[in-house]
Structures are given as structure tokens and as C-alpha cells.
Coordinates of C-alpha atoms in Angstrom, one line a residue:
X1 CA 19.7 -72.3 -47.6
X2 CA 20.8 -69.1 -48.0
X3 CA 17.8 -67.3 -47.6
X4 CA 17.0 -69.0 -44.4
X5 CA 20.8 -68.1 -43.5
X6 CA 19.5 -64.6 -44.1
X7 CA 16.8 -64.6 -42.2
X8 CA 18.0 -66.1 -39.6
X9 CA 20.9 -63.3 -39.3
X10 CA 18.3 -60.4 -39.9
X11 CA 16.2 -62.0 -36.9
X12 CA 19.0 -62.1 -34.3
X13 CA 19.8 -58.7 -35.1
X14 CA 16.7 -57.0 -34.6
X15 CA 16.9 -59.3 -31.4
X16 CA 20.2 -58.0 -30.5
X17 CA 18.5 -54.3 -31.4
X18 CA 15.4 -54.8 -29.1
X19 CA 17.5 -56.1 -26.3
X20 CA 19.7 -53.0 -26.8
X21 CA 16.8 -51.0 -26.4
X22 CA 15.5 -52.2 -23.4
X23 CA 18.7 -52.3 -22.2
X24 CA 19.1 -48.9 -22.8
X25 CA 15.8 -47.7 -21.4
X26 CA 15.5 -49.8 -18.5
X27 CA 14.3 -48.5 -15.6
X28 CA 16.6 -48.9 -12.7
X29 CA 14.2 -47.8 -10.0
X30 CA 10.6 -47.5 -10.3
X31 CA 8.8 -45.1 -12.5
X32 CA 6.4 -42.6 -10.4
X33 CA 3.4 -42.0 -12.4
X34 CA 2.1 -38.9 -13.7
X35 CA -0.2 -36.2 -11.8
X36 CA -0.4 -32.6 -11.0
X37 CA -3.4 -30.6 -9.7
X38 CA -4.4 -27.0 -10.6
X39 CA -3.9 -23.6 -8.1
X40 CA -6.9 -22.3 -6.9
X41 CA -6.1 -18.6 -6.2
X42 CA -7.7 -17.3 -3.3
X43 CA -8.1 -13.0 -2.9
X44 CA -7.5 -11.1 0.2
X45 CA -8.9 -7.6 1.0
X46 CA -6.7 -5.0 -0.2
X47 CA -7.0 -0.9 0.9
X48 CA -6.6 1.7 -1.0
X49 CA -6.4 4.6 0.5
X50 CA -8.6 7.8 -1.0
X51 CA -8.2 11.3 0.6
X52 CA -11.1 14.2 -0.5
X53 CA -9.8 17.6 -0.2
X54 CA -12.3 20.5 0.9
X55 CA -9.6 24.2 -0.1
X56 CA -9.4 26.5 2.9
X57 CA -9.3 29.1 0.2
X58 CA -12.7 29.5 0.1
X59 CA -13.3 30.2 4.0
X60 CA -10.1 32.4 3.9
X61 CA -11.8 34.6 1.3
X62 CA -14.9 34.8 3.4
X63 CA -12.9 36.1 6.5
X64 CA -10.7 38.3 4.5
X65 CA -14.5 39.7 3.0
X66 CA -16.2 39.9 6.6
X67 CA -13.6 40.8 9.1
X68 CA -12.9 44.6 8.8
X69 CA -9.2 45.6 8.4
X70 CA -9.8 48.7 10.7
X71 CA -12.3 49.7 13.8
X72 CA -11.7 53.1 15.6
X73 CA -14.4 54.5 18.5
X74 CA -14.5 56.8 21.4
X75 CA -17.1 56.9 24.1
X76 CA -17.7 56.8 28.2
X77 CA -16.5 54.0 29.7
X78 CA -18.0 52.6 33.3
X79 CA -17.3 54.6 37.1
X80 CA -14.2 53.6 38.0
X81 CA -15.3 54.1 41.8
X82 CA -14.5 56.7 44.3
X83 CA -11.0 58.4 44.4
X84 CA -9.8 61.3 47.1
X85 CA -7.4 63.4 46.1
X86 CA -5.8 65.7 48.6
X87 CA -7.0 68.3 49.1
X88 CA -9.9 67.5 47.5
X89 CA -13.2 65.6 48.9
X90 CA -13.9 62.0 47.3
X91 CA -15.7 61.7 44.5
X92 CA -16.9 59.5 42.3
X93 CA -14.9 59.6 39.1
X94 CA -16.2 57.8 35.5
X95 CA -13.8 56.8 32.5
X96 CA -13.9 57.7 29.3
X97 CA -11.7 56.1 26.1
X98 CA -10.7 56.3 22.6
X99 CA -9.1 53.2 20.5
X100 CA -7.8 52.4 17.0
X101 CA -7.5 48.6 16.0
X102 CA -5.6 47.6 12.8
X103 CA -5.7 44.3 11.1
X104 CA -1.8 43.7 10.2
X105 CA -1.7 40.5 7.9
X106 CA -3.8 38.0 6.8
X107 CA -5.4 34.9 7.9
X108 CA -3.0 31.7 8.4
X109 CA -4.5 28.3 9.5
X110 CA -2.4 26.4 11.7
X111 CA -3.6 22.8 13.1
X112 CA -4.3 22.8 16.7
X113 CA -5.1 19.3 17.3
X114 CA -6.4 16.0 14.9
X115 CA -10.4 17.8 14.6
X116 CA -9.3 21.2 14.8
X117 CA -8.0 23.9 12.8
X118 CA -7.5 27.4 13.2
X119 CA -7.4 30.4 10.9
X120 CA -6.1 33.6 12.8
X121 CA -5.3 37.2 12.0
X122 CA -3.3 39.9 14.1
X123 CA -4.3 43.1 15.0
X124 CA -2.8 45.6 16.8
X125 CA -4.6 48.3 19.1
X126 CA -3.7 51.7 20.1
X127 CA -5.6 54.4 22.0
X128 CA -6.0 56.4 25.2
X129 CA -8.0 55.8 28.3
X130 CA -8.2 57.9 31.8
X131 CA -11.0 59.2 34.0
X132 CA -13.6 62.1 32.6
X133 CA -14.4 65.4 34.2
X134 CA -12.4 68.9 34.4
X135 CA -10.1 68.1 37.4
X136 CA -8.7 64.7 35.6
X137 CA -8.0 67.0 32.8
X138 CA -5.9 69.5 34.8
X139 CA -4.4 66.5 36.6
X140 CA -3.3 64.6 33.3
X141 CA -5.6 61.6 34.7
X142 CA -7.8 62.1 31.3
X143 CA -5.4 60.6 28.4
X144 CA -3.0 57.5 29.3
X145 CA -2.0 56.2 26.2
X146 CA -2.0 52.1 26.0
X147 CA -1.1 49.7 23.0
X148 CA -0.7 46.3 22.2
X149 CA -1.9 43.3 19.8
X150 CA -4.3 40.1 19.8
X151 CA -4.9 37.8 17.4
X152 CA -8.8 37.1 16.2
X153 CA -9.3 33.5 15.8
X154 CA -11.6 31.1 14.0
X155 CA -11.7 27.5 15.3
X156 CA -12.8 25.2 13.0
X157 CA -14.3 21.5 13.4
X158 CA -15.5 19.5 11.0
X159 CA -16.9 16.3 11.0
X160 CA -19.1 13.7 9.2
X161 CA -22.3 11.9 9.9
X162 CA -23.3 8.9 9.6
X163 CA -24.5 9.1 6.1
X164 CA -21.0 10.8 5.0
X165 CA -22.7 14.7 5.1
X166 CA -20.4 17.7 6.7
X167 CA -21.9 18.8 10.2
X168 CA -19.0 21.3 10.8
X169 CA -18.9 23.5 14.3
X170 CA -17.1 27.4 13.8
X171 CA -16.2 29.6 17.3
X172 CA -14.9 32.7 16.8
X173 CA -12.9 34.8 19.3
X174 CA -9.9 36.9 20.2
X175 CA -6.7 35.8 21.1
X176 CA -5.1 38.6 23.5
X177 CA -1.4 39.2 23.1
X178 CA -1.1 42.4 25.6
X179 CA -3.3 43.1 28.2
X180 CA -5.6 45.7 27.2
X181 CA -5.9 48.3 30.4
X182 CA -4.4 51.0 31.6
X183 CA -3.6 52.1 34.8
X184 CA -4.7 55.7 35.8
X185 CA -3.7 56.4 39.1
X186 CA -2.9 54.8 42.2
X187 CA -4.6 51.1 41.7
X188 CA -7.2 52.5 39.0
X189 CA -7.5 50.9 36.0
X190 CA -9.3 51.8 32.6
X191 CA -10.1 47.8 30.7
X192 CA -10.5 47.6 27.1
X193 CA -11.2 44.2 27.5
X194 CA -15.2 44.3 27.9
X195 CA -15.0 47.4 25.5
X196 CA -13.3 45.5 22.2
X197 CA -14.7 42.2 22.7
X198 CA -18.5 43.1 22.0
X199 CA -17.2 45.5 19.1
X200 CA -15.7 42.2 17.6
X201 CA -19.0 40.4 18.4
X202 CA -21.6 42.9 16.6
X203 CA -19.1 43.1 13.7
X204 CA -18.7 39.3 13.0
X205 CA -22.0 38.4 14.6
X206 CA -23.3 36.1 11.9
X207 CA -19.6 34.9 10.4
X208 CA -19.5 32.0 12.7
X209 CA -22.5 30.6 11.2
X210 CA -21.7 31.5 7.6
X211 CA -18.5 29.6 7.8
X212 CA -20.0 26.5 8.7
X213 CA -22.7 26.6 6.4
X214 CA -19.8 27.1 3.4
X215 CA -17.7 24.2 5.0
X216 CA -21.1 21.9 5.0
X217 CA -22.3 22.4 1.7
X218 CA -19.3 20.8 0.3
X219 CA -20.3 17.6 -0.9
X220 CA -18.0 14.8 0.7
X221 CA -20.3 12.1 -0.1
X222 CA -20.6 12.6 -3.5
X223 CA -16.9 12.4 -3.8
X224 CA -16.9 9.5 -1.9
X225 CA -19.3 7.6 -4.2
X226 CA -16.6 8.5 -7.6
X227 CA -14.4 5.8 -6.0
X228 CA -16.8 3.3 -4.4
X229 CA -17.7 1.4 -7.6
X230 CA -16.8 -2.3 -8.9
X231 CA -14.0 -1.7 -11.7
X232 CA -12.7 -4.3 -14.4
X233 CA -9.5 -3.4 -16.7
X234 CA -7.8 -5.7 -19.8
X235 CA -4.2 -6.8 -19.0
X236 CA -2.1 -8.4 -20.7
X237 CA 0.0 -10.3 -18.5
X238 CA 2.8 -11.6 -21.0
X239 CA 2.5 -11.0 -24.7
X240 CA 0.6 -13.6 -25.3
X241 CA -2.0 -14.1 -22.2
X242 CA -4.5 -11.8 -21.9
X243 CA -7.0 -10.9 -18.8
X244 CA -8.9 -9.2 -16.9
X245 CA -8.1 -7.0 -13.1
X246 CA -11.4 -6.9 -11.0
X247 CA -11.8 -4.1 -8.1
X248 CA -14.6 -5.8 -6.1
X249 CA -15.1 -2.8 -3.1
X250 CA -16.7 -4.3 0.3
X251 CA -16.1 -1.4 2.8
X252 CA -14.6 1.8 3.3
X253 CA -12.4 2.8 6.3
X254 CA -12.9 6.8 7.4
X255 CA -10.0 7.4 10.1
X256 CA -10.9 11.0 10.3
X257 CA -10.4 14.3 9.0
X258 CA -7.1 15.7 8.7
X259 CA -6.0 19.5 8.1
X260 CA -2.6 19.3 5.3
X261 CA -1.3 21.7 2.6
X262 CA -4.8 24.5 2.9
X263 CA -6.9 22.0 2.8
X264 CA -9.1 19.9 5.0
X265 CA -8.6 16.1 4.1
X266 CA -11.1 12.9 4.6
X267 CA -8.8 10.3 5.4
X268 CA -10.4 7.4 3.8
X269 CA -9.2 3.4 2.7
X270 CA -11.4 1.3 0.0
X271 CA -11.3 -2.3 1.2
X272 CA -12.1 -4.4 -1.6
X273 CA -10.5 -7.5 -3.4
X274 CA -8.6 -7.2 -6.3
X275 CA -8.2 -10.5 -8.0
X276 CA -7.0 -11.5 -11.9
X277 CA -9.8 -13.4 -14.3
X278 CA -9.8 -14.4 -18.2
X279 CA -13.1 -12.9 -18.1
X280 CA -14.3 -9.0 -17.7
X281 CA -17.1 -8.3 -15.3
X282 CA -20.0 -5.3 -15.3
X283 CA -18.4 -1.8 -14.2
X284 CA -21.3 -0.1 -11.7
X285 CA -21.3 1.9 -9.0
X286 CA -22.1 0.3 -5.3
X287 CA -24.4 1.4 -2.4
X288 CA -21.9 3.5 0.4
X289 CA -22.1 1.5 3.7
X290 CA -22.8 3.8 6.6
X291 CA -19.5 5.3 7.8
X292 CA -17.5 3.5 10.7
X293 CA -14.0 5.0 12.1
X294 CA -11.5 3.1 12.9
X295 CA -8.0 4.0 13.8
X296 CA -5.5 4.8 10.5
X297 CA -3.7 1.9 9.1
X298 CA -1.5 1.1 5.9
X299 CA -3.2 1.4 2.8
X300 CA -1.7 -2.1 1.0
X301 CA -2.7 -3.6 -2.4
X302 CA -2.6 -7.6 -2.2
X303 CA -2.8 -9.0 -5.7
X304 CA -2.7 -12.7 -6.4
X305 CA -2.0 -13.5 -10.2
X306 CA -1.4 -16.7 -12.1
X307 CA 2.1 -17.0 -14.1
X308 CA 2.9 -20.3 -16.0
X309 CA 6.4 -22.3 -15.2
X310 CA 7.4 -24.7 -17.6
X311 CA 8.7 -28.0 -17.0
X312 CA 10.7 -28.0 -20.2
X313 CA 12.7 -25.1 -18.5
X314 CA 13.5 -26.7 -15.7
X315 CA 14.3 -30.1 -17.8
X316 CA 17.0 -27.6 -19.9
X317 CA 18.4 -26.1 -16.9
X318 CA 19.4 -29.8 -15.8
X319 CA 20.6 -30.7 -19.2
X320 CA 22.5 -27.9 -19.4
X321 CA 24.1 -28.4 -16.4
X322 CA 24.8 -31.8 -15.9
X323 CA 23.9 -33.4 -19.1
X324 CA 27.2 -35.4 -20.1
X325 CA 28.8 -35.4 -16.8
X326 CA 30.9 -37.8 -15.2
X327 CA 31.2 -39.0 -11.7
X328 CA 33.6 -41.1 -10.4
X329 CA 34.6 -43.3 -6.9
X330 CA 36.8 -46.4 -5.7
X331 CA 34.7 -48.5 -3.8
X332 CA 35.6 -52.2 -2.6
X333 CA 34.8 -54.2 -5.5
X334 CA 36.6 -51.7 -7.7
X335 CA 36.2 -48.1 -9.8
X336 CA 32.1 -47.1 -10.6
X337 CA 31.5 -44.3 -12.9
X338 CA 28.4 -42.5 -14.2
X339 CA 27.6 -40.7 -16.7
X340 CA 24.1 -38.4 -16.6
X341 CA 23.1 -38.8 -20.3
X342 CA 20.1 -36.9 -19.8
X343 CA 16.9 -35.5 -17.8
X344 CA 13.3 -35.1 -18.0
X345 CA 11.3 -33.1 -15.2
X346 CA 7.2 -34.1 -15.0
X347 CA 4.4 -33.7 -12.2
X348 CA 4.3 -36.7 -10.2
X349 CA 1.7 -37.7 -7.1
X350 CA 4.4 -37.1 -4.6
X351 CA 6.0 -34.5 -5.7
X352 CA 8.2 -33.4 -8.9
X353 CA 9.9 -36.1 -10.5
X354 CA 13.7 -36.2 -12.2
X355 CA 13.9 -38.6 -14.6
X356 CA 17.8 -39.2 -15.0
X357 CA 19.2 -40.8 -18.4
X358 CA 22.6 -42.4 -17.1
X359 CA 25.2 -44.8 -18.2
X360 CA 27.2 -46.8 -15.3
X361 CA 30.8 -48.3 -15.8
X362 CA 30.8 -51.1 -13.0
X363 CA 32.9 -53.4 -11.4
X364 CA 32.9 -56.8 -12.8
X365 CA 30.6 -56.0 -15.4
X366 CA 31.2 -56.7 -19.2
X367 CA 28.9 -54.2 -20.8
X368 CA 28.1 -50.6 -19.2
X369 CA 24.6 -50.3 -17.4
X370 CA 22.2 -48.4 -18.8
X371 CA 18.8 -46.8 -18.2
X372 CA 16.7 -44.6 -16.0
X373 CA 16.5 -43.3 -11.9
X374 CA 13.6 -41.4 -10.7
X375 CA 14.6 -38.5 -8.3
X376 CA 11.2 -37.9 -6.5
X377 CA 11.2 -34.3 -4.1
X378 CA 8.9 -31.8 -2.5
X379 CA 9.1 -28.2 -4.3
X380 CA 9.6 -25.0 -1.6
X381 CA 10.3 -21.5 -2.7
X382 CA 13.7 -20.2 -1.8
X383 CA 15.0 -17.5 -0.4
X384 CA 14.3 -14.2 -2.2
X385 CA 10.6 -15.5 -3.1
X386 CA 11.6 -15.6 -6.8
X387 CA 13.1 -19.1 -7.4
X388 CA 11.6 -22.6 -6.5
X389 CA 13.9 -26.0 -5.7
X390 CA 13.5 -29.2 -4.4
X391 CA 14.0 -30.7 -1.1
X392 CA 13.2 -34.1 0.5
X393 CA 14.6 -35.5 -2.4
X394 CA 14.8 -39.7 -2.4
X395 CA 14.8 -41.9 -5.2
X396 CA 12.2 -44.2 -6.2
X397 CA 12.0 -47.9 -5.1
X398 CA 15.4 -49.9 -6.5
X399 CA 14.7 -52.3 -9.5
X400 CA 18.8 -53.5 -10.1
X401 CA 20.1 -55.0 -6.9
X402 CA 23.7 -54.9 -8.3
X403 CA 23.6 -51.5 -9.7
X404 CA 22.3 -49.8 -6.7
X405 CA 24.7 -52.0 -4.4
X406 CA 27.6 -50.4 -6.4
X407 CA 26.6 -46.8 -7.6
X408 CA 24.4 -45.9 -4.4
X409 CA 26.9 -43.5 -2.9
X410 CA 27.6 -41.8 -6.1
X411 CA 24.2 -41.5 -6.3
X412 CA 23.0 -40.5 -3.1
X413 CA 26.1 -38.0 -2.4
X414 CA 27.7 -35.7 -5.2
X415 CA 25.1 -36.8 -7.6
X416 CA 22.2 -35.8 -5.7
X417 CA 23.7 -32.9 -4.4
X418 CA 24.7 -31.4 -7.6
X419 CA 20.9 -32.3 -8.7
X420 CA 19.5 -30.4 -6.3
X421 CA 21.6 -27.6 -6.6
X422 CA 21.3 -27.1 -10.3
X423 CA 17.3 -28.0 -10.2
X424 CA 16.3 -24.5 -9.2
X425 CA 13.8 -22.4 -11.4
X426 CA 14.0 -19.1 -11.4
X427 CA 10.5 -17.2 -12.0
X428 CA 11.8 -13.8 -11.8
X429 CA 11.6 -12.8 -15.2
X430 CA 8.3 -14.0 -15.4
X431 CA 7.7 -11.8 -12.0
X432 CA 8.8 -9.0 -13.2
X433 CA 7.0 -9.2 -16.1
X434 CA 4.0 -9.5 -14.4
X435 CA 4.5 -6.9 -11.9
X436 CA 5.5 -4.6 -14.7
X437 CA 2.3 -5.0 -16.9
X438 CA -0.1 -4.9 -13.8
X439 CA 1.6 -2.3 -12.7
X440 CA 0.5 -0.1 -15.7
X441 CA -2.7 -1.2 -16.2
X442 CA -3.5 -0.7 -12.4
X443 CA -2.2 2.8 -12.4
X444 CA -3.9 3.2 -16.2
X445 CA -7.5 2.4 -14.4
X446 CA -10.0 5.3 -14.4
X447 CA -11.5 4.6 -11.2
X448 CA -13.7 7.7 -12.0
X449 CA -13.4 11.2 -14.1
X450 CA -10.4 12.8 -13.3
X451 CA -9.3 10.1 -10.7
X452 CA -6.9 7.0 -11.5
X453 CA -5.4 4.4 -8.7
X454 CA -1.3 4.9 -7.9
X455 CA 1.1 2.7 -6.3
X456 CA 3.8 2.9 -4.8
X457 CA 6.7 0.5 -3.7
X458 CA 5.3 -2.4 -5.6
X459 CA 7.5 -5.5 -4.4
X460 CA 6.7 -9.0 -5.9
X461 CA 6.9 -12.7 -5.0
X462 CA 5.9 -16.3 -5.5
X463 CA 2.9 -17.2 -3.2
X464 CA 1.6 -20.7 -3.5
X465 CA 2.3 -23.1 -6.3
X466 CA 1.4 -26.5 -7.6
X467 CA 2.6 -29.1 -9.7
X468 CA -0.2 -29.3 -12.7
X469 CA -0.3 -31.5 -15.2
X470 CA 0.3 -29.8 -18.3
X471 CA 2.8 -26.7 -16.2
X472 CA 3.7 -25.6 -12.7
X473 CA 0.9 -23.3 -11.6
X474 CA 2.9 -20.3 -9.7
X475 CA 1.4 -17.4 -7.5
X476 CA 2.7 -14.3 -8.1
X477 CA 1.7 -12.4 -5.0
X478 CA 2.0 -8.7 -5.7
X479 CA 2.5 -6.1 -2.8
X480 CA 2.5 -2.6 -2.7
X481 CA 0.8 0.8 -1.1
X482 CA -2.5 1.9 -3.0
X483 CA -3.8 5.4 -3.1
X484 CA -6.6 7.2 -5.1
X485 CA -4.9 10.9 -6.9
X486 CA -6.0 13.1 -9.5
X487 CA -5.3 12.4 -12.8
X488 CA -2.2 14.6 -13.9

């Protein structure tokens, strides 16, 4: 008898236990099943911009070698036409000159408009001009002295054909600064003019076409080609996930060439996509498409890459927060209270799901209420870009008439609010990390000898996102402006 006394007690207690448990663990609304569904990142063309330099120096040593520093000549100069002289009979008088022209600095390239550029040097001239014969002599008519200056030019066009080779255009000529003539006598005039042009012409006769040929032979495409390959770097984009960055080009933008710091510059822009693998692809170098100009435009980098949120983190920021608090209000039928015992944060089919542990004192009631709400809401990225929350929040279908009668306003007021506000996951560590580490491997890639990719104002953000199973799939969209420079 007492055995089956025993037993009888052990039975009712594990009865009493089991009861407690469900009790405990009830669910008060209803339980949203699991789901989730991975992030397919998409890429979007980037440009990075790429500027070939071809140094002035060279041309300005070929000028400073050709053009002479110093031309001096004498020698008849045309009839000036028939002049009467009282008391003398009109005659027909000729001209006669002597001149001295002096090269007095160097040559200096200034930018006259977008396709032009133009290297000058002044001169200055000096000399003597009047009419020939015996009687100009003893009339002083033989010797008026002139000087002045002018400025010897070199215009300079380059441009690229179709196949990205130089077909430059040179035009040399003479800037005057004073008018070169002299007046003899009386409405006579001696010009230099017709005299110092043709002396410039014979002496740089073939310069012209020796500067072009120079600027041409540069090879532009060839440069061109070191940057038009498809690229694939390691990154490591936390200390424990490793990948790959791919530079996929598809087109190059030429906007035109530019004259900057003695040097003519092709303004150029890769477009290719730049996207983030676990795998590395074949580095090779691609055909060049023919060249197309288009109008300049911002040379941006738009890179999508994967970062992993954790639910767990956002089940500790609620537990930290909330876990253990009370709320409180009079209603009616008397005082309700609950306490938030606990969360749990998991992927649901709608949405992001709350699980809330609580414990509700209410009116009339012997025993406290225990046991489980699902908060069900819609995730949205907050202002800033580095921090997702929740809104549309609603809880899930009601299971416990009398509970929900008596803690509905608790629950749908202060508790939710304080829910909501203390449910936000902050991603910017894991941003920053990111942004930091692609960063430096973008800037470490050698996108050929001597050349590596730079950026500048790098600003990051989460993109798109979803609710996966196992974590929440984030899109770290990284922005910034991409150039092309020489290694340092």
C-alpha cells in the first residue's frame, strides 16, 4: 500500500511538472513558421577613370633644338613708289633694310582651347629701314631705326583615331606684338612684315612636320591595352571569410584629350563590373573596342559585397534591453503587469519574427500567465544606411481570449514600442570592416606594371537584404571615385 501510495504521489507530480511546462511554454498567439531566402547580389557598371600622359618635354626640346636663338640680315627691299621732293623731279625710289631678331626666353605652352595647345617663344627685333640711293642718304631718308617684339608660335592638336593611334596636326607661325614698319617720309612706309615672315618659314620649314611625327609615335594604345584586362584579387573580408574581387571591363569611355601639368592627357573611364565571389577567375587581357567619345562624367566605383548579420545579435540586443522588464497599467477589471522574461529573433515567411518569453500578473487570476507572443514585422534600413529595424509590426493571431482581452494595451502600446525601438541592428562595424579590407586590396591590385587602382572618398552602406535561413544576408553597397595612377 505504500508503494502504490508512492507511486501514485510520484505520478501526480511529474503531472503537476508537465502541466507546468506547458504552462510555462504555451503559446499565447500563434507560432509563425520558419523561412528565409538567400540575396542574390546583382553588379552594376562601375568607371574608373585612367588618364595616359604624353610629356611636352620632348617637343619643347625639339623646338628649343630647331628654332634659332638669333637671325640678323640686310638686303634691298621692294620700290616704295614715286616720291617728289622739291626741288627735285619725281623719282622712283626703292628700300633697302637691315634687322636683328633675338629669341628672349624659352618656350611655354599655355592651353588655348579643349584640342589645342600652344607652345610660344618671344623674340624681339631691332634694325633700320629707309629708301636706297645717294640723295636719301644726304636727306637722312636711308636709316630709320624701328624695334619691337612677336612671339613665334606652335599650335598643337592632337587627336585619336578610331583604332586609339595619334593623328596629331602642328601650324607654326608668328605672333606680332609691334607692328613691324617704319615710316620714312610723308606716308612712305618700309614693312618688315613680308621680310621676317619667309625668313621664319625657310628656317623652320620642316619643324611643323617633325613635331607631329614625335607626338604620333607615342603609343596611346598600347597604354590603353595595360588597363583593359579582366583582373581577380584575394580579400579577406573579415578574419575569417575569405574571397575573391573580380574587374570584369566591358567598355571604355575616351572624353578627349586634355593639356595639364606639361603634359598632354587621354581622358579615359574603364566601365566594367566589379563584383565579390568565393571563387578566383582567369586574369587576361581583353580585345580594345573601337573608341567612342562621349561627354566627361564621374568616374564612380559601385561595389556590392555580401556581409553576414546574425540573429543571435539581434536576439542579445533585446535581452539586453528588455529582458526582465516590467510593465504595468490599471485597466477596469483591475492592475495587469508583464514581465518580458525573454526573446528569440528567427526568419519567418512574413517577415522577422520576435518571439517574447513573458509572465502576466492578471486580474482575477490565481496563478500568473505564462508563455510565448510572436511579434511579426517587415525589416527597412534606417536612416544613416548602417542600421536595420522593424516596422509594420503586428502580433500573430490570439490563442488566450482572456489574456489578450486584459494585457492587449500593454502589449500593443509601451510594449511594442519599446520593442521596436530596442530591435535595431547596427551593421556598421561589420561595414566598416568591409569597406576597410576592400579598400586595401582594391588599391593593392596591380592592374598592370607600374600601375595600381586608387580611390578616393570611399562611403559605405547597406543595399538590399534578406531574411535567410541560417543569417540575415546584408548588402554592403560600397561607393567611391576610381582612378588608374602610377604605382609610388
Amino acid at each position: 500500500m505504500k508503494r502504490k501510495t508512492s507511486l501514485l504521489v510520484l505520478i501526480a507530480a511529474v503531472a503537476l511538472a508537465a502541466l507546468f511546462f506547458i504552462l510555462w511554454h504555451r503559446d499565447l498567439s500563434t507560432r509563425p513558421e520558419r523561412g528565409g531566402s538567400p540575396l542574390a547580389l546583382e553588379t552594376e557598371t562601375s568607371r574608373v577613370g585612367f588618364s595616359a600622359e604624353i610629356p611636352l618635354s620632348e617637343l619643347l626640346a625639339l623646338l628649343e633644338q630647331n628654332v634659332p636663338r638669333r637671325l640678323a640680315n640686310s638686303g634691298n627691299g621692294p620700290d616704295a613708289g614715286t616720291i617728289t621732293i622739291w626741288p627735285f623731279s619725281p623719282v622712283t625710289i626703292g628700300t633697302k633694310y637691315d634687322y636683328v631678331v633675338e629669341r628672349t626666353g624659352g618656350f611655354t605652352a599655355t592651353v588655348l582651347n579643349p584640342r589645342t595647345v600652344r607652345l610660344s617663344a618671344p623674340f624681339k627685333f631691332s634694325g633700320h629701314g629707309g629708301f636706297r640711293g645717294t640723295l636719301a642718304h644726304l636727306l637722312s631718308l636711308d636709316a630709320k631705326s624701328f624695334r619691337g617684339s612677336l612671339n613665334l608660335v606652335v599650335d598643337i592638336t592632337p587627336s585619336l583615331t578610331d583604332d586609339w593611334t595619334l593623328d596629331s596636326r602642328c601650324a607654326i607661325g608668328i605672333e606680332w606684338i609691334s607692328d613691324p614698319r617704319v615710316e620714312i617720309v610723308g606716308g612712305k612706309w618700309v614693312s618688315f612684315k613680308g621680310i621676317l615672315e619667309p625668313v621664319f618659314e625657310r628656317q623652320l620649314g620642316s619643324l611643323s612636320n617633325q613635331i607631329s611625327v614625335a607626338l604620333n609615335r607615342y603609343d596611346l594604345k598600347r597604354e590603353v591595352q595595360k588597363v583593359y584586362r579582366a583582373t581577380s584579387v584575394p580579400v579577406a573580408l573579415s578574419a575569417s571569410e575569405k574571397a575573391f574581387v573580380h574587374l570584369t571591363p566591358e567598355g571604355i569611355d575616351f572624353s578627349g584629350l586634355r593639356f595639364e601639368g606639361g603634359a598632354v592627357k587621354l581622358a579615359t573611364a574603364v566601365r566594367a563590373k566589379i563584383e565579390v565571389s568565393r571563387e578566383a577567375r582567369e586574369e587576361k587581357e581583353l580585345p580594345l573596342p573601337s573608341l567612342t567619345k562621349i561627354d566627361p562624367a564621374e568616374n564612380r566605383i559601385a561595389l556590392r559585397v555580401p556581409i553576414k548579420g546574425r540573429y543571435e545579435e539581434f536576439t542579445r540586443l533585446l535581452n539586453e534591453a528588455l529582458g526582465g522588464q516590467e510593465f504595468r497599467e490599471e485597466t477596469p477589471a483591475g492592475p495587469v503587469a508583464l514581465r518580458l522574461e525573454g526573446f528569440e529573433v528567427y526568419p519567418g515567411k512574413e517577415g522577422a519574427v520576435i518571439a517574447i518569453a513573458l509572465r502576466a500578473d492578471l486580474p482575477g487570476k490565481l496563478f500568473d500567465t505564462r508563455g510565448r507572443v510572436y511579434l511579426v514585422g517587415t525589416p527597412e534600413v534606417l536612416e544613416g544606411g548602417t542600421r536595420i529595424g522593424l516596422k509594420e509590426a503586428h502580433y500573430t493571431g490570439k490563442l488566450d481570449n482572456a489574456f489578450w482581452s486584459a494585457a492587449l494595451a500593454l502589449l500593443e502600446g509601451p510594449v511594442n514600442r519599446k520593442i521596436l525601438e530596442a530591435a535595431r541592428y547596427d551593421a556598421s562595424r561589420d561595414l566598416d570592416e568591409a569597406a576597410t579590407r576592400l579598400t586595401a586590396a582594391l588599391e593593392a591590385v596591380s592592374v598592370s606594371e607600374g600601375l595600381r587602382l586608387s580611390l578616393e572618398n570611399v562611403q559605405v552602406r547597406i543595399g538590399r537584404f534578406a531574411l535567410s535561413p541560417e543569417e540575415i544576408a546584408l548588402e554592403a553597397l560600397l561607393d567611391g571615385q576610381a582612378s588608374i595612377q602610377p604605382k609610388s
